Coordinates of C-alpha atoms in Angstrom, one line a residue:
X266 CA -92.3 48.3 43.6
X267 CA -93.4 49.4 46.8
X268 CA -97.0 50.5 48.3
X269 CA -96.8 54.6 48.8
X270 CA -96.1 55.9 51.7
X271 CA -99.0 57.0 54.2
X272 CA -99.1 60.4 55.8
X273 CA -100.5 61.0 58.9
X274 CA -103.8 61.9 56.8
X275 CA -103.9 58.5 55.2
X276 CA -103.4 57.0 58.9
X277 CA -105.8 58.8 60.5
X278 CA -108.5 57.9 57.6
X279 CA -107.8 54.3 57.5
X280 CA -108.0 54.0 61.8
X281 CA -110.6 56.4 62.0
X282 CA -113.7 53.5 61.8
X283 CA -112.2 51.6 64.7
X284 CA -112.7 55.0 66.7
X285 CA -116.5 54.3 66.4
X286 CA -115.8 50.5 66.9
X287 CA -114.4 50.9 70.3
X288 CA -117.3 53.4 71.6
X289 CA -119.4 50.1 71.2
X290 CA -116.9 47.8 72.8
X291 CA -116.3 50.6 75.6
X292 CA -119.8 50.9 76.5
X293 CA -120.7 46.8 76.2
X294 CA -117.3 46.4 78.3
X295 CA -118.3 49.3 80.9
X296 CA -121.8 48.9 81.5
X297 CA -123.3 45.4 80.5
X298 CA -122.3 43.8 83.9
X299 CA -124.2 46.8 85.6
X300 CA -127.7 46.2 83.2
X301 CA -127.1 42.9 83.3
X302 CA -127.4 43.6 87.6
X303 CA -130.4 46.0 87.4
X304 CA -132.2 43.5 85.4
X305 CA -131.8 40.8 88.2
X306 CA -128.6 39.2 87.6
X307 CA -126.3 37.9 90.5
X308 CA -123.0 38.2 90.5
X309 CA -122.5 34.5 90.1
X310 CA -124.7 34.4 87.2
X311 CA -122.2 37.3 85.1
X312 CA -119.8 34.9 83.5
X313 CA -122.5 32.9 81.6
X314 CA -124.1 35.8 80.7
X315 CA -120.4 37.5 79.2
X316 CA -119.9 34.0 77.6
X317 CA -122.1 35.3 74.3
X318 CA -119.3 38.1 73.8
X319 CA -116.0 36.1 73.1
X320 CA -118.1 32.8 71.7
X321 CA -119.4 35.3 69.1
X322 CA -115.9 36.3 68.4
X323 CA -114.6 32.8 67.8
X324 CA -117.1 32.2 65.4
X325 CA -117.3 35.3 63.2
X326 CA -113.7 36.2 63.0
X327 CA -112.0 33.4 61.7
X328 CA -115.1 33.2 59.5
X329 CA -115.0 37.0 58.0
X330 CA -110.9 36.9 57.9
X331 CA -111.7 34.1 55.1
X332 CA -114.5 36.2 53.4
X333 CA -112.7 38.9 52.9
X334 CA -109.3 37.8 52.1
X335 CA -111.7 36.6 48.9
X336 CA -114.2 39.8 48.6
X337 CA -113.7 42.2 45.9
X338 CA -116.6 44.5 45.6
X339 CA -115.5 46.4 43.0
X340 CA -115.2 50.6 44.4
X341 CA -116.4 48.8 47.9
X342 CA -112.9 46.8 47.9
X343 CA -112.9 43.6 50.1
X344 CA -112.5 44.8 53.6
X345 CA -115.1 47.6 53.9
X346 CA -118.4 45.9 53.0
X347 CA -117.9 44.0 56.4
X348 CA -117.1 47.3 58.3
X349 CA -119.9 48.5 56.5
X350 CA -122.5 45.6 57.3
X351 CA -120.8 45.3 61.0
X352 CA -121.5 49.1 62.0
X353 CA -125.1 49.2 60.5
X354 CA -125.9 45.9 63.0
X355 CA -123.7 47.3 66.0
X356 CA -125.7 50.7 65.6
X357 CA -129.3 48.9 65.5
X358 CA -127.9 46.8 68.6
X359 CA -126.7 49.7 70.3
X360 CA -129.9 51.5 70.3
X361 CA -132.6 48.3 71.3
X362 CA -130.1 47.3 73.9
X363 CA -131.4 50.1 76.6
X364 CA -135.2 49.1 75.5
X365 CA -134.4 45.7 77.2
X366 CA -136.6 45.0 79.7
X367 CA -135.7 40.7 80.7
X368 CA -132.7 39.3 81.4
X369 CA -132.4 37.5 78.4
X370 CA -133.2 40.3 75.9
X371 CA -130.5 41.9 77.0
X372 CA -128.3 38.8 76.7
X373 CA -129.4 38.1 73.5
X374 CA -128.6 41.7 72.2
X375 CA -125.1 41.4 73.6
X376 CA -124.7 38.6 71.2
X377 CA -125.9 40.4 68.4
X378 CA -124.0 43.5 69.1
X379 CA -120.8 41.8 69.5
X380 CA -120.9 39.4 66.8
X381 CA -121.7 43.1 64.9
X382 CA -118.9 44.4 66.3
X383 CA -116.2 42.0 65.4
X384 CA -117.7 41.7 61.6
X385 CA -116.3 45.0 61.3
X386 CA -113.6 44.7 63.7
X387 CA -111.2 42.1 62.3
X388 CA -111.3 43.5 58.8
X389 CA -109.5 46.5 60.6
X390 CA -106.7 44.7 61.9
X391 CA -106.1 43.2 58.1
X392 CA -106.9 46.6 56.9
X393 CA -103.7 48.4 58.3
X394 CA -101.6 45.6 56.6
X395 CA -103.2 46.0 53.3
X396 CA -102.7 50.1 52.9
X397 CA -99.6 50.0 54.7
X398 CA -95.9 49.3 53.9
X399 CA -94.0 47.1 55.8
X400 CA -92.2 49.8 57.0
X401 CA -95.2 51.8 58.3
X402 CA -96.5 48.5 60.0
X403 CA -95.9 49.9 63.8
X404 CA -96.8 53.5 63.1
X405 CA -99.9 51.9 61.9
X406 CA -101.2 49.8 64.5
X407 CA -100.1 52.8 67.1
X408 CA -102.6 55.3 65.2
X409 CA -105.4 52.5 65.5
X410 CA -104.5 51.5 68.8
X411 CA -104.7 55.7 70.0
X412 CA -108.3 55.8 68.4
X413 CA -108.8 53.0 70.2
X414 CA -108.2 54.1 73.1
X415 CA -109.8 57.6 72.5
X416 CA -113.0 56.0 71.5
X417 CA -113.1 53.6 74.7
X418 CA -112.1 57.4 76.6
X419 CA -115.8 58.6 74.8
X420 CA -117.7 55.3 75.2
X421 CA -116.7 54.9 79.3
X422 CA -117.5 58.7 79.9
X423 CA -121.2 58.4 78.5
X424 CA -122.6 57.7 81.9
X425 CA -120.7 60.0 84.3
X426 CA -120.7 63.0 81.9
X427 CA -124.5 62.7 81.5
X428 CA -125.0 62.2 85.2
X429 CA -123.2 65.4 85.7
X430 CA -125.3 67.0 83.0
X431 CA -128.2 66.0 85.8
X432 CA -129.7 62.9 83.6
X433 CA -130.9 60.4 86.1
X434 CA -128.8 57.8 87.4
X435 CA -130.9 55.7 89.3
X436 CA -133.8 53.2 88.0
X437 CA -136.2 51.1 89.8
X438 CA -135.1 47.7 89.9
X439 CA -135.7 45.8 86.9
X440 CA -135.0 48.7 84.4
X441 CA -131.6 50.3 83.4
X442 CA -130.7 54.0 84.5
X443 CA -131.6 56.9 81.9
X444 CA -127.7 57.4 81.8
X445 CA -126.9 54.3 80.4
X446 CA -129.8 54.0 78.2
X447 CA -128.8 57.6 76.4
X448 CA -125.5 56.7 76.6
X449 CA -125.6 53.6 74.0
X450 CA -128.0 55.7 71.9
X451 CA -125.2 58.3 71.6
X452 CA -122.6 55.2 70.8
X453 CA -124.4 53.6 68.3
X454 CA -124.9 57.1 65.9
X455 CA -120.8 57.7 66.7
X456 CA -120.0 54.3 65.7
X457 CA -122.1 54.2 62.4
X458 CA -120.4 57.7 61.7
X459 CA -117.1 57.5 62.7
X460 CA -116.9 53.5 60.0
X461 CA -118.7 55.6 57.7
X462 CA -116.0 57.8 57.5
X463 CA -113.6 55.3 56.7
X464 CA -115.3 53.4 54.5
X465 CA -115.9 56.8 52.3
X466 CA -112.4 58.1 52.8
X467 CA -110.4 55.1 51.4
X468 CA -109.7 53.6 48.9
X469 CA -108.3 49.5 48.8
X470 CA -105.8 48.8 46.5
X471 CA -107.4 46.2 43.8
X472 CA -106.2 42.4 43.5
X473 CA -104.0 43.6 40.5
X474 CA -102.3 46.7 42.5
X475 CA -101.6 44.0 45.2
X476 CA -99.7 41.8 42.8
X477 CA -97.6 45.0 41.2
X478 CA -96.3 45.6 45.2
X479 CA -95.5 42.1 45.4
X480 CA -98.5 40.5 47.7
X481 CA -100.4 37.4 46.4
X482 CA -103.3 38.2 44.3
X483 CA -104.9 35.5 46.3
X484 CA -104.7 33.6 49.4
X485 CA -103.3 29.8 48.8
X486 CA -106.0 27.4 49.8
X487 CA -104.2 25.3 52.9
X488 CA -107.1 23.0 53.0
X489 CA -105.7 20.2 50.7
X490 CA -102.8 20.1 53.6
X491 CA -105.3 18.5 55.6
X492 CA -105.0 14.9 53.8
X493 CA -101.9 14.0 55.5
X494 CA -102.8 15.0 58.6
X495 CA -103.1 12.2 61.1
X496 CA -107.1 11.3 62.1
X497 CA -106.3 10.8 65.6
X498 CA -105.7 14.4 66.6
X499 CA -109.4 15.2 65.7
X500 CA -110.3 12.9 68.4
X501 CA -108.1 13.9 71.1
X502 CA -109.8 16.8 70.9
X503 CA -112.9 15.2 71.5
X504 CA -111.7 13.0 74.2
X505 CA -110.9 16.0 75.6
X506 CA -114.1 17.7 75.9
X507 CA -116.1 14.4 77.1
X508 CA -113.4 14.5 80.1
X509 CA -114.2 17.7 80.9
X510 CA -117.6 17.1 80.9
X511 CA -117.2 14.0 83.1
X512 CA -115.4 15.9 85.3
X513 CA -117.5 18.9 85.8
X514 CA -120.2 16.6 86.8
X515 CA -118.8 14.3 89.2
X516 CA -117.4 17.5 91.0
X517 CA -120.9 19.7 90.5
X518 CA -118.8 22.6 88.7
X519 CA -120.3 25.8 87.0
X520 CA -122.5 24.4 84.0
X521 CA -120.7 26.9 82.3
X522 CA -118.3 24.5 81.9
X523 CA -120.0 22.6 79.7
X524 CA -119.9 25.0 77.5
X525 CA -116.2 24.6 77.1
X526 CA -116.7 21.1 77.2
X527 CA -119.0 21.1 73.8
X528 CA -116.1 23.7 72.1
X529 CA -113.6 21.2 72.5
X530 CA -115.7 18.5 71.1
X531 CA -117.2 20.8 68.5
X532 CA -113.5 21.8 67.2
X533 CA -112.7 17.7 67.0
X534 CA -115.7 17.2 65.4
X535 CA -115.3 19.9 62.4
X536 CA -111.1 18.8 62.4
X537 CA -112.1 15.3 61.3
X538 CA -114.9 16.5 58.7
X539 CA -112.0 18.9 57.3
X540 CA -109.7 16.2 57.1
X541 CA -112.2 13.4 55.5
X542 CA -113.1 16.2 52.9
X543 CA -109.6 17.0 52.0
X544 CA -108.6 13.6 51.6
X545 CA -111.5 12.6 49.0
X546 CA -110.4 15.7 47.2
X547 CA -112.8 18.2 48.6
X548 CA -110.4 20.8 50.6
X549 CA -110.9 23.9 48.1
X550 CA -113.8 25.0 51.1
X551 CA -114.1 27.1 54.1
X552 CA -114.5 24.9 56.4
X553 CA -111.3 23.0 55.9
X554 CA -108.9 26.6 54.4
X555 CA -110.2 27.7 58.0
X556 CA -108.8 24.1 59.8
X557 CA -106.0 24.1 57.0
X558 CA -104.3 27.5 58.7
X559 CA -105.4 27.2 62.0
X560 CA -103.1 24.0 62.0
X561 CA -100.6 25.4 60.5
X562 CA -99.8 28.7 61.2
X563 CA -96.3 30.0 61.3
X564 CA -94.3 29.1 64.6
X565 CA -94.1 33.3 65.2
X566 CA -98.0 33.3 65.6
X567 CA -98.1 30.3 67.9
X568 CA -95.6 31.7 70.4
X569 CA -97.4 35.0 70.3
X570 CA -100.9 33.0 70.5
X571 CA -99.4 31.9 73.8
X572 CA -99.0 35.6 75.0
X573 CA -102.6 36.5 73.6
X574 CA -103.9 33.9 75.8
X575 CA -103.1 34.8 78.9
X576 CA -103.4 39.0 78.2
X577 CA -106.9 38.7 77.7
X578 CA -107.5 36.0 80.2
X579 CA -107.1 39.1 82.6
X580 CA -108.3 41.8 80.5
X581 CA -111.5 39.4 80.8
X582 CA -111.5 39.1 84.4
X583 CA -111.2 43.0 84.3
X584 CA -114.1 43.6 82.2
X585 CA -116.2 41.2 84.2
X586 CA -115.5 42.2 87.7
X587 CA -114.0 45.8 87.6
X588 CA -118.0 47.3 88.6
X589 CA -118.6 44.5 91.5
X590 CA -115.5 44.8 92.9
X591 CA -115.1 48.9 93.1
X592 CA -118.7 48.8 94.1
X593 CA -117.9 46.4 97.4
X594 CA -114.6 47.0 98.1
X595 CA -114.6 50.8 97.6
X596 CA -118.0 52.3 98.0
X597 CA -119.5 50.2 100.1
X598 CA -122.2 48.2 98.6
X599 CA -123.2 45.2 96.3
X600 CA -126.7 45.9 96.0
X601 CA -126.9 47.0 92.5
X602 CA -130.2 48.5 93.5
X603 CA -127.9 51.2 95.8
X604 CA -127.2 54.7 95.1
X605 CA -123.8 53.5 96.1
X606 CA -123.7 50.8 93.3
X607 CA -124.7 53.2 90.7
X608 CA -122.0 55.5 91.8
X609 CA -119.6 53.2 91.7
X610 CA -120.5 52.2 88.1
X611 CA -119.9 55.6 87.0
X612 CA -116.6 55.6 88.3
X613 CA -116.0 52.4 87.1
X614 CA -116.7 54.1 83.8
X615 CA -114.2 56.7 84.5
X616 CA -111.5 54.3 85.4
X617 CA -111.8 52.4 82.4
X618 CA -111.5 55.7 80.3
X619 CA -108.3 56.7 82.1
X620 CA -106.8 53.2 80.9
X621 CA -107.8 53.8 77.7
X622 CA -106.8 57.1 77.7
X623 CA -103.3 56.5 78.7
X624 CA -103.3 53.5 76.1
X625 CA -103.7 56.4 73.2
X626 CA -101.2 58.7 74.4
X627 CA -98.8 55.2 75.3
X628 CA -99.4 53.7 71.6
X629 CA -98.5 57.3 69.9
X630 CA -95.4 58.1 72.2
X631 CA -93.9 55.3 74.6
X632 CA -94.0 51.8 72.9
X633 CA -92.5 53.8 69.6
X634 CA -89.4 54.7 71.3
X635 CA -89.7 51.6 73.9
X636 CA -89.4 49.7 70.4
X637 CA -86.9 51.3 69.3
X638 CA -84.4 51.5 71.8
X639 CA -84.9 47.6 73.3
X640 CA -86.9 45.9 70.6
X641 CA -90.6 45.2 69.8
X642 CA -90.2 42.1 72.2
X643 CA -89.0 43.4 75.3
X644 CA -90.9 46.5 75.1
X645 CA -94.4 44.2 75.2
X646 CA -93.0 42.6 78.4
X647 CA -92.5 45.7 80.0
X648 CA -95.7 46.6 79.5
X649 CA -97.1 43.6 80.5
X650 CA -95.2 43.5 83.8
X651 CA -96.7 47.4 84.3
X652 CA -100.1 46.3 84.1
X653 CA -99.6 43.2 86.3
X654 CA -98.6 46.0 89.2
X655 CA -101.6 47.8 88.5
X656 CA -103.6 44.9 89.0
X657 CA -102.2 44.0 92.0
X658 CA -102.3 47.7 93.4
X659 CA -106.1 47.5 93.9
X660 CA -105.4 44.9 97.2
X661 CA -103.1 48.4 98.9
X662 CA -105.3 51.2 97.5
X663 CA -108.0 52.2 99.6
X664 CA -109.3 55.4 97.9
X665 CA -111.1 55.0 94.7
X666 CA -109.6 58.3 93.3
X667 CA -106.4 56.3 94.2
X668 CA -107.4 53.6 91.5
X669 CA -107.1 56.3 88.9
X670 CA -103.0 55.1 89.3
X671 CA -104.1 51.4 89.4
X672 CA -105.4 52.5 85.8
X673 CA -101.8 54.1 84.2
X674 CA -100.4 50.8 84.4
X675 CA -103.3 49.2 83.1
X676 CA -103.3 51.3 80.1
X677 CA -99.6 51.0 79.3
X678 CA -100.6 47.0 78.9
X679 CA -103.5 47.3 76.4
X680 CA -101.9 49.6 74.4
X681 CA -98.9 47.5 74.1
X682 CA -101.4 44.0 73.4
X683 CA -103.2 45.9 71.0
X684 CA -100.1 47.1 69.4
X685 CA -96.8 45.3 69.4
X686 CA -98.2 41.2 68.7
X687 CA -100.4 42.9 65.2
X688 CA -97.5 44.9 64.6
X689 CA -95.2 41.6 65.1
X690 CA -97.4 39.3 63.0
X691 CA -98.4 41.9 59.8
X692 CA -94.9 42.6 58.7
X693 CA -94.1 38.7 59.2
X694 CA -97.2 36.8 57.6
X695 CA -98.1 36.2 53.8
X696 CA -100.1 39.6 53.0
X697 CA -103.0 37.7 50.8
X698 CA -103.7 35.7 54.0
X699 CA -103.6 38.1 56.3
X700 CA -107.6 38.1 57.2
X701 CA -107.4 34.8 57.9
X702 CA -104.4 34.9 59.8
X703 CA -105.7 37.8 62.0
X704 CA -109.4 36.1 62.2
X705 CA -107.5 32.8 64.0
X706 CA -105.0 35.0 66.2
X707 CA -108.1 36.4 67.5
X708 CA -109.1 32.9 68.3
X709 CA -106.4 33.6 71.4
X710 CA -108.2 36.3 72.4
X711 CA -111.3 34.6 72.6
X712 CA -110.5 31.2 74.0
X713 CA -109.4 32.5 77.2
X714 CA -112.3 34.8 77.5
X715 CA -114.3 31.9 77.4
X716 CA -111.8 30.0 79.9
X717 CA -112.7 32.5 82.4
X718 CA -116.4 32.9 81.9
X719 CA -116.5 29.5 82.5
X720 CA -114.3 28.3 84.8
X721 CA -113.8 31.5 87.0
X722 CA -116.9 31.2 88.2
X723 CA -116.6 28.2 90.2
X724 CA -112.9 28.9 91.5
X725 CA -114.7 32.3 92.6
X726 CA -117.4 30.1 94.4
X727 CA -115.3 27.4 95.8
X728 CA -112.4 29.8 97.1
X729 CA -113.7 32.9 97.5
X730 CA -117.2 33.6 97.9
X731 CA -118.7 36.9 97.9
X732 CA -114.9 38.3 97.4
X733 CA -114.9 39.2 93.6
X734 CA -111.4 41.7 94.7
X735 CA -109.3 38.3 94.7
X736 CA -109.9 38.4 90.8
X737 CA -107.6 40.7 90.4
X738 CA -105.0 38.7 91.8
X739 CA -105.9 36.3 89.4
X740 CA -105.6 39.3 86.2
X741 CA -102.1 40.1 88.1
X742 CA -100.6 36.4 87.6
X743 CA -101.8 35.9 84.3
X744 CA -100.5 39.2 82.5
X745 CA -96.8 38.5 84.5
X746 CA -97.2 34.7 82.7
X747 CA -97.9 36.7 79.5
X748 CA -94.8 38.3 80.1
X749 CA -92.9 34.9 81.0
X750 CA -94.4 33.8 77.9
X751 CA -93.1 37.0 75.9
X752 CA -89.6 36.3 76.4
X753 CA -89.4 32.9 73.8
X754 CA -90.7 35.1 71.4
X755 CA -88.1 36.0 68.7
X756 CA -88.9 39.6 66.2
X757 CA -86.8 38.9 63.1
X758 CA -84.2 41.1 63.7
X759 CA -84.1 41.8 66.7
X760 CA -81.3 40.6 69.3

């Protein structure tokens, strides 16, 4: 017995909430480097300050995959109480966020927003694998990928449309321009609507439907696989991190390195408790079902967590330096106190919603007969390899209305790494684990976020001071080793 088959009115209800979603991510990824500027940030200081975002993420997702692979709220169902709970904090973040007036306000809020954001994003990504078929897996992720992409469209536009519409975009320095500050007020009342729409428009097939189409009533605990686990590797891990600290004091490095220092230590640390409580007989908890999977996750996800890492090590870099580098290199100024500077996040703004908007059209219309023709493997290293060249292209573009190409390629890349590996890995894992198996492949989305907010910084520095374009030779290399990376992966039938 299979699950029915969705029409397109079933896939457009079921992605619609992640529409709302990315108009929060769009505006964080668009405009925090720029408040975090006008409140008296350098440019050195931005990667510690981004650090909250993706350390948020490694905590909640893996965390809220486990919840709700083992919620059932009776009409509620088990994913949508978190998209619920996630939008109502995202929305509330949303709208204090322009009321900041201190540096660390506003980097507290980011925390708080994007821990809000990923409560209700990860559910999503388990979401299409519960109300789909296997069949209907790509089609899926394609229609939440295009709203994805339409909603970062809305969310970049705020600014420049409002600026057009004659709001101010200037602010004394210290405070954050009226176009931004109307702008996330207008995000966080479309992202509470467009989740509430979702979560009022579906309906989750129970525990006992799940069982008649064949998926596991329930997850299997992988915790009691712990007790035979050796008790070194726990404190490898730990080694590791006290290196790493050693290191980045003998040679004065970032002190954002630390920070990665104390993960890898922290992760050792929880590994051994996980394995001491499994072997006394303990392992039925989170903590060690979350260690328990991570460890052991299918050899599909672990090549594909490979790829994950280095896509969103330059997607990162991207995020982080798109506003300082179009504001030196192509208008003229790094004063974020400049007319220049402001105009130059607006179009930042409007590049990132032509990536995005080529990512929507892309997911609905190219990597579904890419896929078809070559495979869901090869089409993800095309891709890759086209947003590498738009990287690259920012070094022999010299107009910024030139960059608008830069973007195509760009946008052919995220569609296709928001797409193709959750495509990949929903059709391939165990169904009743599948919030938990999506939570820790987001782990590989996160780690090398905080890779770069950390170390990036002080290669930036050391090498090239005052030059933030050379990061985008550094986005360039890493999406073509994603690519390299790509190739070892094998789709089940596929040649």
């Amino acid at each position: 017995m299979e699950k029915p088959r969705q029409g397109w009115a079933g896939l457009f209800n079921i992605s619609f909430g992640f529409f709302g979603i990315q108009i929060g991510f769009a505006l964080q990824n668009a405009n925090m480097s720029r408040v975090f500027q006008s409140l008296g940030s350098s440019l050195d200081d931005l990667p510690a300050l981004w650090v909250a975002a993706p350390l948020t993420g490694l905590l909640v997702q893996p965390i809220i995959g486990h919840l709700s692979d083992r919620t059932w709220l009776g009409r509620l169902g088990r994913r949508r109480p978190y998209f619920l709970l996630g939008a109502v904090l995202a929305a509330l973040s949303l709208f204090a966020m322009p009321q900041s007036d201190a540096l660390l306000i506003a980097a507290v809020l980011l925390w708080v927003l994007d821990a809000s954001l990923n409560i209700s994003m990860e559910p999503f990504r388990a979401f299409v694998g519960d109300m789909l078929r296997k069949d209907q897996h790509t089609a899926g992720y394609a229609v939440q990928t295009a709203f994805i992409g339409a909603g970062a469209v809305v969310g970049s536009l705020f600014p420049y449309v409002l600026d057009h519409f004659g709001v101010s975009n200037e602010a004394a320095a210290g405070s954050i321009p009226d176009t931004v500050r109307f702008s996330f007020w207008a995000g966080g009342a479309a992202l509470f609507a467009a989740v509430l729409w979702t979560v009022l428009t579906t309906r989750e097939y129970s525990p006992e439907e799940l069982q008649a189409y064949g998926d596991e009533a329930a997850p299997v605990d992988a915790g009691a696989s712990l007790a035979g686990r050796s008790s070194a590797a726990p404190f490898w891990w730990i080694g590791a991190g006290a290196l790493l600290a050693l290191v980045t004091e003998q040679y004065a490095l970032e002190k954002e390195v630390y920070l990665l220092a104390l993960l890898l230590i922290g992760y050792g640390l929880i590994s051994h408790i996980a394995i001491r409580l499994a072997r006394a007989g303990r392992g039925a908890n989170m903590l060690s079902s979350i260690v328990g999977d991570f460890s052991g996750m299918p050899e599909l996800m672990k090549r594909l967590a490979l790829v994950q890492f280095f896509s969103w090590s330059a997607l990162f870099i991207m995020w982080i330096n798109t506003t300082p580098v179009v504001a030196q290199n192509f208008f003229g100024s790094a004063d974020p106190a400049s007319a220049a500077y402001q105009d130059a996040g607006n179009w930042v703004g409007v590049l990132f919603s032509v990536y995005n908007g080529v990512a929507a059209v892309a997911a609905l219309t190219l990597l579904p007969w890419l896929s078809r023709r070559i495979g869901k493997a090869k089409t993800h290293v095309a891709c890759l390899l086209a947003g590498a060249a738009g990287y690259a292209s920012f070094f022999v573009l010299t107009d910024p209305a030139h960059l608008l190409f830069a973007e195509v390629g760009v946008g052919i890349a995220w569609a296709s790494i928001l797409a193709m590996p959750y495509a990949i890995l929903a059709s391939s894992l165990p169904q009743a684990k599948l919030g938990i198996y999506m939570g820790l492949f987001n782990v590989f989305v996160v780690v090398p976020q905080l890779l770069v907010a950390t170390v990036m910084g002080s290669i930036m520095k050391a090498f090239f001071p005052d030059q933030p374009i050379w990061t985008m030779a550094f986005a360039a290399g890493t999406l073509v080793l994603a690519a390299a990376a790509m190739l070892r992966v094998k789709v089940p039938g596929e040649v």
